Structure formats: structure tokens, C-alpha cells
CSV table of C-alpha atoms in Angstrom, one decimal:
chain,number,residue,atom,x,y,z
A,1,LEU,CA,44.4,1.7,5.7
A,2,ALA,CA,48.1,2.5,5.5
A,3,ASP,CA,48.6,0.2,8.5
A,4,GLY,CA,46.4,-2.7,7.8
A,5,SER,CA,43.5,-4.2,5.9
A,6,PRO,CA,40.1,-2.6,5.3
A,7,GLU,CA,38.1,-5.7,6.6
A,8,LYS,CA,37.2,-4.2,10.0
A,9,VAL,CA,36.1,-0.9,8.5
A,10,LEU,CA,34.1,-2.6,5.8
A,11,GLU,CA,32.5,-5.0,8.3
A,12,SER,CA,31.4,-2.2,10.7
A,13,PHE,CA,30.0,0.0,7.9
A,14,SER,CA,28.3,-3.0,6.2
A,15,LYS,CA,25.5,-2.7,8.7
A,16,LEU,CA,24.4,0.6,7.2
A,17,SER,CA,21.4,0.3,4.8
A,18,ARG,CA,22.6,3.1,2.5
A,19,LEU,CA,26.3,2.3,2.4
A,20,ARG,CA,28.2,3.3,-0.7
A,21,ILE,CA,31.9,2.7,-1.2
A,22,LEU,CA,34.2,5.1,-3.0
A,23,VAL,CA,37.5,3.4,-3.9
A,24,CYS,CA,40.2,5.9,-4.6
A,25,GLY,CA,43.2,4.3,-6.2
A,26,GLY,CA,44.3,2.1,-9.1
A,27,ASP,CA,43.5,-1.4,-10.3
A,28,GLY,CA,45.3,-2.9,-7.3
A,29,THR,CA,43.3,-0.9,-4.8
A,30,VAL,CA,40.0,-1.8,-6.5
A,31,SER,CA,41.0,-5.5,-6.5
A,32,TRP,CA,42.0,-5.3,-2.8
A,33,ILE,CA,38.6,-3.8,-1.7
A,34,VAL,CA,36.6,-6.2,-3.9
A,35,SER,CA,38.5,-9.2,-2.5
A,36,CYS,CA,37.7,-8.1,1.0
A,37,LEU,CA,34.0,-7.7,0.2
A,38,GLU,CA,34.0,-11.2,-1.4
A,39,LYS,CA,35.4,-12.7,1.8
A,40,MET,CA,32.6,-11.0,3.9
A,41,ASP,CA,29.9,-13.1,2.2
A,42,LEU,CA,27.4,-10.2,2.2
A,43,ASP,CA,23.7,-10.8,1.4
A,44,ARG,CA,23.8,-7.7,-0.8
A,45,TRP,CA,26.9,-5.7,-2.0
A,46,PRO,CA,26.8,-2.0,-1.6
A,47,PRO,CA,27.3,0.1,-4.7
A,48,ILE,CA,31.0,0.8,-5.4
A,49,ALA,CA,32.3,3.9,-7.2
A,50,ILE,CA,35.9,4.1,-8.4
A,51,LEU,CA,38.0,7.3,-8.5
A,52,PRO,CA,41.0,6.4,-10.6
A,53,LEU,CA,44.2,7.6,-8.8
A,54,GLY,CA,46.6,4.8,-9.8
A,55,THR,CA,49.3,4.8,-12.3
A,56,GLY,CA,47.8,2.3,-14.7
A,57,ASN,CA,44.0,2.7,-14.3
A,58,ASP,CA,43.4,0.0,-16.9
A,59,LEU,CA,40.0,-1.0,-15.3
A,60,ALA,CA,38.7,2.6,-15.5
A,61,ARG,CA,40.1,3.1,-19.0
A,62,ILE,CA,38.6,0.0,-20.6
A,63,HIS,CA,35.2,0.7,-19.1
A,64,GLY,CA,35.3,4.3,-20.3
A,65,TRP,CA,35.2,5.8,-16.8
A,66,GLY,CA,38.0,8.2,-17.6
A,67,GLY,CA,41.7,8.1,-17.1
A,68,GLY,CA,42.0,9.5,-13.7
A,69,TYR,CA,41.4,12.4,-11.3
A,70,ASN,CA,41.9,15.9,-12.7
A,71,ASN,CA,41.6,18.0,-9.6
A,72,GLU,CA,37.8,18.1,-9.8
A,73,SER,CA,36.0,19.2,-6.6
A,74,LEU,CA,35.9,16.3,-4.2
A,75,LEU,CA,32.7,17.7,-2.7
A,76,ALA,CA,31.0,17.6,-6.1
A,77,ILE,CA,32.2,14.0,-6.6
A,78,LEU,CA,30.8,13.0,-3.2
A,79,LYS,CA,27.5,14.8,-3.9
A,80,GLN,CA,27.2,12.9,-7.2
A,81,LEU,CA,27.8,9.6,-5.4
A,82,SER,CA,25.2,10.4,-2.8
A,83,GLU,CA,22.6,11.0,-5.6
A,84,ALA,CA,23.7,8.1,-7.8
A,85,TYR,CA,21.9,5.2,-6.1
């Protein structure tokens, strides 16, 4: 994603029936991914999880999701996501 937009990746993975999206970043990254999903005109949106890594993290903070990543096990986070929906 450093060299472009996530549209192609989201489009290719949107065909999966059990797709889940983990957005790692701040408010701008979350907004970017949600904007791309809105443009795709999907019949059903996949569940989206947010791992706050940005500098502001206002979205995560106001929703009580925590202030950011604190070096927790990434494997444990991915396992929780796989079991969440």
C-alpha cells in the first residue's frame, strides 16, 4: 500500500465469503479504507477491526477501543479477529 491504493487488493479479496479486514493505523487510514469500500458498492461489507497505530487515534478513543497498540502479541490479536465473527 505504500505505493498505491488498496482498491485492487480489496476488490480481489472481496470475493471471499469469510473476509475480515484489519486496519492498522490511525483515523486517516481507517477513513481511507472505508472510503475505498464505499466506492466498491458491495452487497455486504466485511467486518472491519481497527488496531490503532496512528498519532491521534480519536476514533478509537471516543469509542472506547483503547488508545493504541501496546506491543501485544499480533498472533493473539489475529486469533481474536478470526473468532470474533
